[in-house]
Amino acid sequence: MTQFDSSTQVASSATHSQENSEPGGQQSTPNRVGIEIESTFCPTEAESPFDTTEWELRTAAIKGENGQLLFEQAACEIPAAWSQLATNVVVSKYFYGEIHTPEREHSVKQLIHRVARTISDWGVADGYFKTAEDGENFYRDLAWLCVHQHGAFNSPVWFNVGLYHQYGVQGSKCNWRWDEAKRDVTQPENPYEYPQGSACFIQSVQDNMEDIMELARSEAMLFKFGSGTGTDLTTLRSQKEKLSGGGSPSGPLSFMRVYDQIAGVVKSGGKTRRAAKMQSLKVYHPDIMDFIECKSREEKKARVLIEKGGYDANFNGEAYSSILFQNANLSVRLTDEFMEAVERNDSWTTRWVTDSSKAGPTYKANEIIDRMSQCAWQCGDPGVQYDTTINKWHTCPNSGRINASNPCSEYMFLDDTACNLASINLMKFRKPDGEFDVERFTSACRVFLIAQE
């Protein structure tokens, strides 16, 4: 597979919980020439892109490790060429509606039409295509590519796009959009009219209680619509520092407990898929050792519950649901300066968040790297992000530095931005003689990139 993204900087940091899109809201401008689309994939003689493959009825079922039935939906209309695994994933995760109700989707045709038709109609309404015929060619090719497993959008597209435009689904006010006419951020009455389509968000947090709690709310809303989010917590003062009014601050780890519980409760897209979350801390933060060790300590608790208490060792079982920090990836952001200290076997001094000129706790640099390695061996975290190198490779350095990533770490960009992903199945472009069909691959990428935009 190859994966590419369409990145969008969020218009206002005050509204960074939602992406800034306004589909279908702008009419074409006189000086803009629309895109011409020639039908490349869907044969012109086919009445519909769905007529280009065989279909069959299947049962989608997912069972737990002990054989218990976790999900089942019968009589699902699926392309005959699809695997049972693809069937189970699409039906259980992406079909809209409460199961065993008339509103429930029962065919891949419904799912792909809902998404492809809505995106194509937006393009026509916005004057994105030169003619309505170009828009129809785009719809046919996009639907064909999805039906024949040449490409796929990120999950929030399948979760959210088309629910209002095809089914009239309504929701309460909870997201934001960019209003091109007003040149401002506004809150729509119905979130599904301006659906959240991006999977990857990076959010900032400031060192005050209002913003710390606002991040919790923003993360919950992103999880609700199926997206993931990452935040660097280095901006939060250490528990070893002082509050302006006296007393000691809670520190990043205390608030990580709150964020962790929210991620555990709010399932992604309202499905059984876990929320995706990343938290990072730069290596010069005074609480860095606690951050490195926090997940490993919790892992030890889980082992006691499993070995001594007889609790289920399944990751979704009660042992792991009883401990902290299980709903986020943790990464330490390392600098070249720190790595050079490791090479020299030097000490490493952290810095207060409130005054970086003041020294915090000092450790041996090798002690830090050793603890990171040991903890990662024990529980898989923390990961590593090379902060200096990441910012050396920054494509937009004048717009600000890169502080964080999305949960999977393939999206590294500015704070308070979002990224829309799609994937292309490279094996679909392998010719019988083993050569790669660059021309068809390029055409497929063009279709998906237009859809993402």
Short mmCIF file of C-alpha atoms in Angstrom, two decimals:
data_model
loop_
_atom_site.label_atom_id
_atom_site.label_comp_id
_atom_site.label_asym_id
_atom_site.label_seq_id
_atom_site.Cartn_x
_atom_site.Cartn_y
_atom_site.Cartn_z
CA MET A 1 0.00 0.00 0.00
CA THR A 2 1.03 3.59 -0.46
CA GLN A 3 -0.46 6.36 1.64
CA PHE A 4 -0.69 10.04 0.91
CA ASP A 5 -2.30 12.96 2.66
CA SER A 6 -3.95 16.28 2.07
CA SER A 7 -2.99 18.58 4.92
CA THR A 8 -5.08 21.47 6.13
CA GLN A 9 -4.11 24.14 8.62
CA VAL A 10 -7.01 24.84 10.96
CA ALA A 11 -8.24 28.39 10.65
CA SER A 12 -8.36 29.27 14.33
CA SER A 13 -6.61 27.78 17.32
CA ALA A 14 -9.76 28.44 19.31
CA THR A 15 -11.58 25.96 17.07
CA HIS A 16 -8.86 23.41 16.55
CA SER A 17 -11.13 20.50 17.40
CA GLN A 18 -12.65 20.37 13.92
CA GLU A 19 -11.35 20.62 10.38
CA ASN A 20 -12.08 23.70 8.30
CA SER A 21 -14.09 22.54 5.33
CA GLU A 22 -17.20 23.82 3.64
CA PRO A 23 -18.32 21.29 1.04
CA GLY A 24 -20.99 22.23 -1.41
CA GLY A 25 -21.31 25.78 -0.17
CA GLN A 26 -19.58 27.91 -2.81
CA GLN A 27 -20.72 28.54 -6.36
CA SER A 28 -18.17 28.62 -9.16
CA THR A 29 -16.32 31.89 -9.69
CA PRO A 30 -16.16 33.47 -13.17
CA ASN A 31 -12.36 33.36 -13.40
CA ARG A 32 -11.94 29.73 -12.38
CA VAL A 33 -11.73 26.95 -14.95
CA GLY A 34 -13.09 23.65 -13.69
CA ILE A 35 -11.30 20.31 -13.87
CA GLU A 36 -11.91 18.03 -16.84
CA ILE A 37 -12.29 14.35 -15.99
CA GLU A 38 -12.08 11.65 -18.63
CA SER A 39 -13.39 8.27 -17.57
CA THR A 40 -10.26 6.15 -17.04
CA PHE A 41 -11.41 3.23 -14.92
CA CYS A 42 -15.16 2.71 -15.18
CA PRO A 43 -16.05 1.49 -18.70
CA THR A 44 -18.29 3.94 -20.54
CA GLU A 45 -20.60 1.12 -21.64
CA ALA A 46 -21.32 0.16 -18.02
CA GLU A 47 -24.60 1.55 -16.75
CA SER A 48 -23.13 1.87 -13.25
CA PRO A 49 -19.70 1.30 -11.66
CA PHE A 50 -21.41 -1.33 -9.53
CA ASP A 51 -22.25 -3.36 -12.65
CA THR A 52 -18.56 -4.00 -13.33
CA THR A 53 -18.16 -6.80 -10.78
CA GLU A 54 -20.07 -9.81 -9.47
CA TRP A 55 -21.94 -9.55 -6.17
CA GLU A 56 -23.03 -12.09 -3.57
CA LEU A 57 -24.79 -12.22 -0.22
CA ARG A 58 -22.61 -13.01 2.79
CA THR A 59 -22.70 -13.04 6.55
CA ALA A 60 -20.19 -10.80 8.27
CA ALA A 61 -19.13 -12.16 11.65
CA ILE A 62 -16.41 -11.37 14.16
CA LYS A 63 -15.55 -13.72 17.01
CA GLY A 64 -13.46 -13.21 20.12
CA GLU A 65 -10.42 -15.28 21.02
CA ASN A 66 -12.63 -17.70 22.97
CA GLY A 67 -15.02 -18.15 20.08
CA GLN A 68 -17.74 -15.87 21.40
CA LEU A 69 -19.69 -13.99 18.73
CA LEU A 70 -18.91 -10.27 18.96
CA PHE A 71 -20.65 -9.09 15.79
CA GLU A 72 -22.85 -10.58 13.10
CA GLN A 73 -24.86 -9.24 10.17
CA ALA A 74 -26.42 -11.57 7.62
CA ALA A 75 -27.40 -11.03 3.97
CA CYS A 76 -24.77 -8.38 3.25
CA GLU A 77 -24.26 -7.60 -0.44
CA ILE A 78 -20.51 -7.80 -1.07
CA PRO A 79 -18.33 -7.92 -4.22
CA ALA A 80 -17.55 -11.60 -4.88
CA ALA A 81 -13.85 -10.80 -5.27
CA TRP A 82 -13.57 -9.42 -1.73
CA SER A 83 -12.12 -11.56 1.03
CA GLN A 84 -14.09 -12.51 4.13
CA LEU A 85 -11.74 -10.32 6.17
CA ALA A 86 -12.58 -7.29 4.03
CA THR A 87 -16.25 -8.17 4.42
CA ASN A 88 -16.05 -8.36 8.21
CA VAL A 89 -14.17 -5.07 8.54
CA VAL A 90 -16.36 -3.04 6.19
CA VAL A 91 -19.67 -4.33 7.51
CA SER A 92 -18.80 -4.06 11.21
CA LYS A 93 -16.96 -0.73 11.08
CA TYR A 94 -18.30 1.29 8.15
CA PHE A 95 -21.92 0.33 7.49
CA TYR A 96 -24.17 3.07 8.87
CA GLY A 97 -27.14 2.51 11.14
CA GLU A 98 -28.23 0.47 14.11
CA ILE A 99 -28.07 -3.20 13.27
CA HIS A 100 -31.42 -4.98 12.77
CA THR A 101 -33.15 -1.70 11.82
CA PRO A 102 -34.38 -0.50 8.39
CA GLU A 103 -31.82 2.33 8.49
CA ARG A 104 -28.88 -0.09 8.61
CA GLU A 105 -26.79 -0.27 5.43
CA HIS A 106 -26.69 -3.79 4.02
CA SER A 107 -24.69 -3.39 0.83
CA VAL A 108 -21.23 -2.15 -0.14
CA LYS A 109 -23.06 -0.42 -2.99
CA GLN A 110 -24.85 1.79 -0.45
CA LEU A 111 -21.64 2.61 1.41
CA ILE A 112 -19.54 3.53 -1.63
CA HIS A 113 -22.39 5.38 -3.34
CA ARG A 114 -23.03 7.40 -0.16
CA VAL A 115 -19.44 8.62 -0.09
CA ALA A 116 -18.62 8.91 -3.81
CA ARG A 117 -21.94 10.54 -4.73
CA THR A 118 -21.68 13.13 -1.96
CA ILE A 119 -18.10 14.12 -2.80
CA SER A 120 -18.91 14.31 -6.52
CA ASP A 121 -21.99 16.44 -5.88
CA TRP A 122 -19.90 18.83 -3.77
CA GLY A 123 -17.47 19.17 -6.65
CA VAL A 124 -20.24 20.01 -9.09
CA ALA A 125 -21.91 22.47 -6.70
CA ASP A 126 -18.60 24.23 -6.04
CA GLY A 127 -17.73 24.55 -9.71
CA TYR A 128 -14.78 22.26 -9.15
CA PHE A 129 -15.51 20.35 -12.38
CA LYS A 130 -15.75 21.99 -15.77
CA THR A 131 -19.10 20.37 -16.54
CA ALA A 132 -21.66 18.16 -14.83
CA GLU A 133 -20.49 15.37 -17.16
CA ASP A 134 -16.98 15.71 -15.71
CA GLY A 135 -18.49 15.38 -12.26
CA GLU A 136 -20.31 12.21 -13.30
CA ASN A 137 -17.11 10.74 -14.78
CA PHE A 138 -15.40 11.50 -11.49
CA TYR A 139 -18.15 9.73 -9.53
CA ARG A 140 -17.98 6.64 -11.74
CA ASP A 141 -14.18 6.37 -11.51
CA LEU A 142 -14.08 7.01 -7.77
CA ALA A 143 -16.77 4.41 -7.10
CA TRP A 144 -15.05 1.93 -9.43
CA LEU A 145 -11.70 2.35 -7.67
CA CYS A 146 -13.32 1.69 -4.29
CA VAL A 147 -15.39 -1.28 -5.45
CA HIS A 148 -12.36 -2.93 -7.07
CA GLN A 149 -10.16 -2.28 -4.01
CA HIS A 150 -7.72 -0.01 -5.80
CA GLY A 151 -7.92 2.59 -3.04
CA ALA A 152 -9.73 3.65 0.11
CA PHE A 153 -10.29 6.74 2.24
CA ASN A 154 -9.44 7.09 5.91
CA SER A 155 -12.11 5.91 8.35
CA PRO A 156 -13.84 9.25 9.15
CA VAL A 157 -14.85 9.55 5.49
CA TRP A 158 -16.66 6.21 5.65
CA PHE A 159 -18.07 7.03 9.09
CA ASN A 160 -19.44 10.50 8.31
CA VAL A 161 -19.54 11.58 4.65
CA GLY A 162 -22.95 11.38 3.01
CA LEU A 163 -24.97 10.66 6.13
CA TYR A 164 -26.78 13.99 5.80
CA HIS A 165 -26.62 14.43 2.04
CA GLN A 166 -27.88 10.93 1.20
CA TYR A 167 -29.86 9.91 4.30
CA GLY A 168 -30.76 13.23 5.95
CA VAL A 169 -29.06 12.32 9.25
CA GLN A 170 -29.16 15.14 11.80
CA GLY A 171 -27.00 15.88 14.84
CA SER A 172 -26.63 18.54 17.49
CA LYS A 173 -24.22 21.47 17.28
CA CYS A 174 -20.73 20.25 18.12
CA ASN A 175 -18.28 21.03 15.34
CA TRP A 176 -16.97 24.03 13.40
CA ARG A 177 -16.42 24.93 9.77
CA TRP A 178 -14.81 27.65 7.73
CA ASP A 179 -17.39 29.98 6.15
CA GLU A 180 -15.81 31.30 2.96
CA ALA A 181 -18.42 34.01 2.48
CA LYS A 182 -17.97 35.40 6.01
CA ARG A 183 -14.23 34.62 6.06
CA ASP A 184 -14.68 33.30 9.57
CA VAL A 185 -15.20 30.12 11.57
CA THR A 186 -18.84 29.28 12.26
CA GLN A 187 -20.72 26.48 13.99
CA PRO A 188 -23.21 24.62 11.77
CA GLU A 189 -26.55 23.52 13.14
CA ASN A 190 -25.96 19.97 11.89
CA PRO A 191 -22.43 18.49 12.10
CA TYR A 192 -23.19 15.92 9.40
CA GLU A 193 -23.88 18.65 6.85
CA TYR A 194 -20.19 19.58 7.12
CA PRO A 195 -18.77 16.19 8.10
CA GLN A 196 -15.42 15.51 9.68
CA GLY A 197 -13.40 13.69 7.03
CA SER A 198 -9.83 13.88 8.29
CA ALA A 199 -8.31 11.11 10.39
CA CYS A 200 -5.23 12.83 11.79
CA PHE A 201 -5.13 15.89 14.02
CA ILE A 202 -2.34 17.65 15.89
CA GLN A 203 -3.48 19.89 18.75
CA SER A 204 -1.63 22.27 21.00
CA VAL A 205 -2.21 22.91 24.70
CA GLN A 206 -1.28 25.94 26.77
CA ASP A 207 -0.22 25.96 30.41
CA ASN A 208 -3.53 27.03 31.94
CA MET A 209 -6.51 25.10 33.27
CA GLU A 210 -8.94 26.44 30.66
CA ASP A 211 -6.85 25.21 27.74
CA ILE A 212 -6.00 21.91 29.43
CA MET A 213 -9.71 21.15 29.83
CA GLU A 214 -10.50 22.46 26.35
CA LEU A 215 -8.07 19.91 24.94
CA ALA A 216 -10.00 17.16 26.75
CA ARG A 217 -13.25 18.34 25.14
CA SER A 218 -11.66 18.66 21.71
CA GLU A 219 -10.19 15.18 21.88
CA ALA A 220 -13.54 13.69 22.86
CA MET A 221 -15.28 15.30 19.89
CA LEU A 222 -12.57 14.14 17.49
CA PHE A 223 -12.88 10.58 18.79
CA LYS A 224 -16.68 10.78 18.48
CA PHE A 225 -16.40 11.29 14.71
CA GLY A 226 -13.65 8.72 14.22
CA SER A 227 -10.45 10.78 14.16
CA GLY A 228 -7.21 10.50 16.12
CA THR A 229 -5.15 13.27 17.69
CA GLY A 230 -1.68 13.97 19.00
CA THR A 231 -0.39 16.62 21.42
CA ASP A 232 3.02 17.50 22.82
CA LEU A 233 2.66 18.17 26.54
CA THR A 234 6.01 19.92 27.02
CA THR A 235 4.17 23.23 27.35
CA LEU A 236 2.68 22.09 30.69
CA ARG A 237 4.79 22.97 33.70
CA SER A 238 6.39 20.23 35.73
CA GLN A 239 4.94 18.98 39.01
CA LYS A 240 8.29 20.07 40.47
CA GLU A 241 7.67 23.74 39.67
CA LYS A 242 5.41 26.27 41.40
CA LEU A 243 2.04 27.80 40.63
CA SER A 244 1.73 31.57 40.35
CA GLY A 245 -0.67 31.62 43.30
CA GLY A 246 1.45 29.29 45.40
CA GLY A 247 1.43 25.52 45.69
CA SER A 248 2.57 22.86 43.25
CA PRO A 249 1.15 22.17 39.77
CA SER A 250 -0.24 18.78 38.83
CA GLY A 251 2.22 18.23 35.98
CA PRO A 252 1.61 16.59 32.59
CA LEU A 253 1.17 13.05 33.95
CA SER A 254 -1.79 14.02 36.12
CA PHE A 255 -3.66 15.43 33.13
CA MET A 256 -2.62 12.45 31.02
CA ARG A 257 -4.80 10.38 33.36
CA VAL A 258 -7.81 12.50 32.40
CA TYR A 259 -7.05 12.32 28.68
CA ASP A 260 -6.47 8.57 28.92
CA GLN A 261 -9.87 7.93 30.50
CA ILE A 262 -11.66 10.04 27.88
CA ALA A 263 -9.98 8.09 25.08
CA GLY A 264 -10.99 4.82 26.73
CA VAL A 265 -14.64 5.82 27.07
CA VAL A 266 -15.25 7.56 23.73
CA LYS A 267 -14.89 4.85 21.11
CA SER A 268 -13.77 6.03 17.70
CA GLY A 269 -16.66 6.94 15.43
CA GLY A 270 -19.13 5.45 17.88
CA LYS A 271 -17.86 2.01 16.87
CA THR A 272 -15.94 -0.62 18.79
CA ARG A 273 -12.70 0.70 17.32
CA ARG A 274 -10.40 2.14 19.96
CA ALA A 275 -9.67 5.86 19.99
CA ALA A 276 -6.29 6.81 18.52
CA LYS A 277 -4.18 9.15 20.63
CA MET A 278 -0.54 10.30 20.84
CA GLN A 279 1.16 12.14 23.70
CA SER A 280 4.77 13.27 23.55
CA LEU A 281 7.20 15.03 25.87
CA LYS A 282 10.50 16.63 24.95
CA VAL A 283 13.57 15.21 26.63
CA TYR A 284 14.40 18.46 28.42
CA HIS A 285 11.11 18.54 30.39
CA PRO A 286 11.68 18.11 34.18
CA ASP A 287 9.13 15.27 34.38
CA ILE A 288 10.77 13.27 31.59
CA MET A 289 11.73 10.26 33.75
CA ASP A 290 8.21 9.90 35.15
CA PHE A 291 6.85 10.12 31.60
CA ILE A 292 9.25 7.43 30.38
CA GLU A 293 8.36 5.03 33.20
CA CYS A 294 4.62 5.64 33.62
CA LYS A 295 3.33 3.00 31.22
CA SER A 296 5.85 0.40 32.36
CA ARG A 297 4.74 0.86 35.98
CA GLU A 298 1.12 0.29 34.98
CA GLU A 299 2.13 -2.80 33.01
CA LYS A 300 3.53 -4.31 36.21
CA LYS A 301 0.16 -3.79 37.89
CA ALA A 302 -1.57 -5.58 35.04
CA ARG A 303 0.79 -8.55 35.37
CA VAL A 304 -0.03 -8.87 39.06
CA LEU A 305 -3.76 -8.79 38.31
CA ILE A 306 -3.32 -11.47 35.65
CA GLU A 307 -0.85 -13.76 37.45
CA LYS A 308 -2.12 -13.40 41.02
CA GLY A 309 -5.72 -12.35 40.55
CA GLY A 310 -6.65 -14.59 37.64
CA TYR A 311 -7.90 -11.75 35.45
CA ASP A 312 -8.09 -12.15 31.67
CA ALA A 313 -4.82 -11.24 29.91
CA ASN A 314 -6.68 -9.95 26.85
CA PHE A 315 -5.80 -6.33 26.09
CA ASN A 316 -9.51 -5.47 26.23
CA GLY A 317 -9.97 -7.43 29.45
CA GLU A 318 -10.51 -6.15 32.97
CA ALA A 319 -6.84 -6.22 33.98
CA TYR A 320 -5.77 -3.72 31.34
CA SER A 321 -8.95 -1.66 31.57
CA SER A 322 -8.18 -1.17 35.29
CA ILE A 323 -4.81 0.51 34.76
CA LEU A 324 -3.76 3.87 33.34
CA PHE A 325 -2.15 5.11 30.13
CA GLN A 326 -3.43 2.27 27.93
CA ASN A 327 -5.29 4.46 25.43
CA ALA A 328 -2.41 6.49 24.01
CA ASN A 329 0.92 6.06 22.31
CA LEU A 330 3.72 7.78 24.26
CA SER A 331 6.82 9.18 22.58
CA VAL A 332 9.88 11.06 23.84
CA ARG A 333 11.08 13.79 21.50
CA LEU A 334 14.87 13.63 21.45
CA THR A 335 17.20 16.42 20.32
CA ASP A 336 20.62 16.16 18.70
CA GLU A 337 22.02 17.88 21.77
CA PHE A 338 20.74 15.05 23.96
CA MET A 339 22.04 12.32 21.64
CA GLU A 340 25.47 13.96 21.63
CA ALA A 341 25.38 13.94 25.44
CA VAL A 342 24.66 10.21 25.28
CA GLU A 343 27.66 9.67 23.00
CA ARG A 344 29.91 11.61 25.39
CA ASN A 345 28.41 9.90 28.46
CA ASP A 346 27.62 13.38 29.80
CA SER A 347 24.97 14.52 32.23
CA TRP A 348 21.67 15.96 30.97
CA THR A 349 19.98 18.88 32.69
CA THR A 350 16.27 19.50 32.21
CA ARG A 351 14.79 23.02 32.17
CA TRP A 352 11.83 24.58 33.96
CA VAL A 353 8.87 25.19 31.68
CA THR A 354 8.10 28.54 33.31
CA ASP A 355 11.70 29.76 32.96
CA SER A 356 13.94 27.80 30.61
CA SER A 357 17.02 29.60 31.95
CA LYS A 358 16.58 27.74 35.25
CA ALA A 359 17.89 24.20 35.64
CA GLY A 360 15.60 21.34 36.58
CA PRO A 361 16.65 17.82 37.62
CA THR A 362 19.89 16.50 36.14
CA TYR A 363 20.41 12.89 34.99
CA LYS A 364 23.08 10.95 33.20
CA ALA A 365 22.08 11.04 29.53
CA ASN A 366 22.78 7.32 29.28
CA GLU A 367 20.50 6.69 32.24
CA ILE A 368 17.62 8.30 30.35
CA ILE A 369 18.24 6.34 27.17
CA ASP A 370 18.65 3.10 29.15
CA ARG A 371 15.33 3.62 30.96
CA MET A 372 13.62 4.35 27.64
CA SER A 373 14.99 1.11 26.19
CA GLN A 374 14.04 -0.95 29.23
CA CYS A 375 10.49 0.44 29.39
CA ALA A 376 9.97 0.03 25.65
CA TRP A 377 11.09 -3.59 25.99
CA GLN A 378 8.63 -4.14 28.86
CA CYS A 379 5.52 -2.57 27.36
CA GLY A 380 6.24 -1.10 23.92
CA ASP A 381 6.37 2.52 25.07
CA PRO A 382 7.80 5.11 24.97
CA GLY A 383 8.57 5.49 21.30
CA VAL A 384 11.07 8.00 19.97
CA GLN A 385 10.66 11.05 17.76
CA TYR A 386 13.85 12.83 16.69
CA ASP A 387 12.82 16.43 17.20
CA THR A 388 15.89 18.07 15.65
CA THR A 389 15.79 15.97 12.48
CA ILE A 390 12.03 16.37 12.13
CA ASN A 391 12.37 20.15 12.15
CA LYS A 392 15.37 20.08 9.80
CA TRP A 393 13.15 18.31 7.28
CA HIS A 394 10.22 20.70 7.91
CA THR A 395 8.71 21.87 4.61
CA CYS A 396 7.09 25.00 6.09
CA PRO A 397 9.54 26.21 8.79
CA ASN A 398 8.49 29.85 8.51
CA SER A 399 4.99 28.90 9.68
CA GLY A 400 6.22 27.48 13.00
CA ARG A 401 8.06 24.45 14.36
CA ILE A 402 6.83 20.86 14.43
CA ASN A 403 6.09 19.87 18.03
CA ALA A 404 3.96 16.76 17.71
CA SER A 405 2.54 14.12 15.42
CA ASN A 406 -0.65 12.19 14.89
CA PRO A 407 -0.98 8.84 16.76
CA CYS A 408 0.64 6.80 13.98
CA SER A 409 3.43 9.38 13.53
CA GLU A 410 3.29 9.55 9.72
CA TYR A 411 1.84 13.06 9.93
CA MET A 412 4.34 15.57 11.29
CA PHE A 413 3.28 19.18 10.92
CA LEU A 414 2.23 22.39 12.63
CA ASP A 415 0.16 22.52 15.81
CA ASP A 416 -3.60 22.74 15.30
CA THR A 417 -3.66 21.20 11.84
CA ALA A 418 -5.42 18.22 10.31
CA CYS A 419 -4.49 15.66 7.68
CA ASN A 420 -6.71 13.64 5.36
CA LEU A 421 -5.38 10.20 4.42
CA ALA A 422 -6.12 7.82 1.60
CA SER A 423 -4.42 4.58 0.57
CA ILE A 424 -3.68 3.10 -2.84
CA ASN A 425 -3.28 -0.66 -3.33
CA LEU A 426 -0.05 -0.88 -5.35
CA MET A 427 -0.58 -4.53 -6.33
CA LYS A 428 -3.62 -3.51 -8.35
CA PHE A 429 -1.28 -1.66 -10.71
CA ARG A 430 1.08 -4.57 -11.34
CA LYS A 431 0.86 -5.71 -14.95
CA PRO A 432 0.84 -9.45 -15.85
CA ASP A 433 4.49 -9.16 -16.92
CA GLY A 434 5.45 -7.69 -13.53
CA GLU A 435 5.83 -4.12 -14.75
CA PHE A 436 4.20 -1.30 -12.75
CA ASP A 437 1.44 0.61 -14.57
CA VAL A 438 2.58 4.14 -13.80
CA GLU A 439 -0.06 5.77 -15.98
CA ARG A 440 -3.03 4.10 -14.29
CA PHE A 441 -1.45 4.61 -10.87
CA THR A 442 -1.09 8.33 -11.60
CA SER A 443 -4.72 8.52 -12.70
CA ALA A 444 -5.90 6.76 -9.54
CA CYS A 445 -3.87 9.13 -7.36
CA ARG A 446 -5.41 12.10 -9.18
CA VAL A 447 -8.95 10.86 -8.53
CA PHE A 448 -8.32 10.33 -4.83
CA LEU A 449 -6.45 13.61 -4.37
CA ILE A 450 -9.31 15.53 -5.99
CA ALA A 451 -11.72 13.73 -3.65
CA GLN A 452 -9.54 14.55 -0.63
CA GLU A 453 -9.35 18.21 -1.58
#
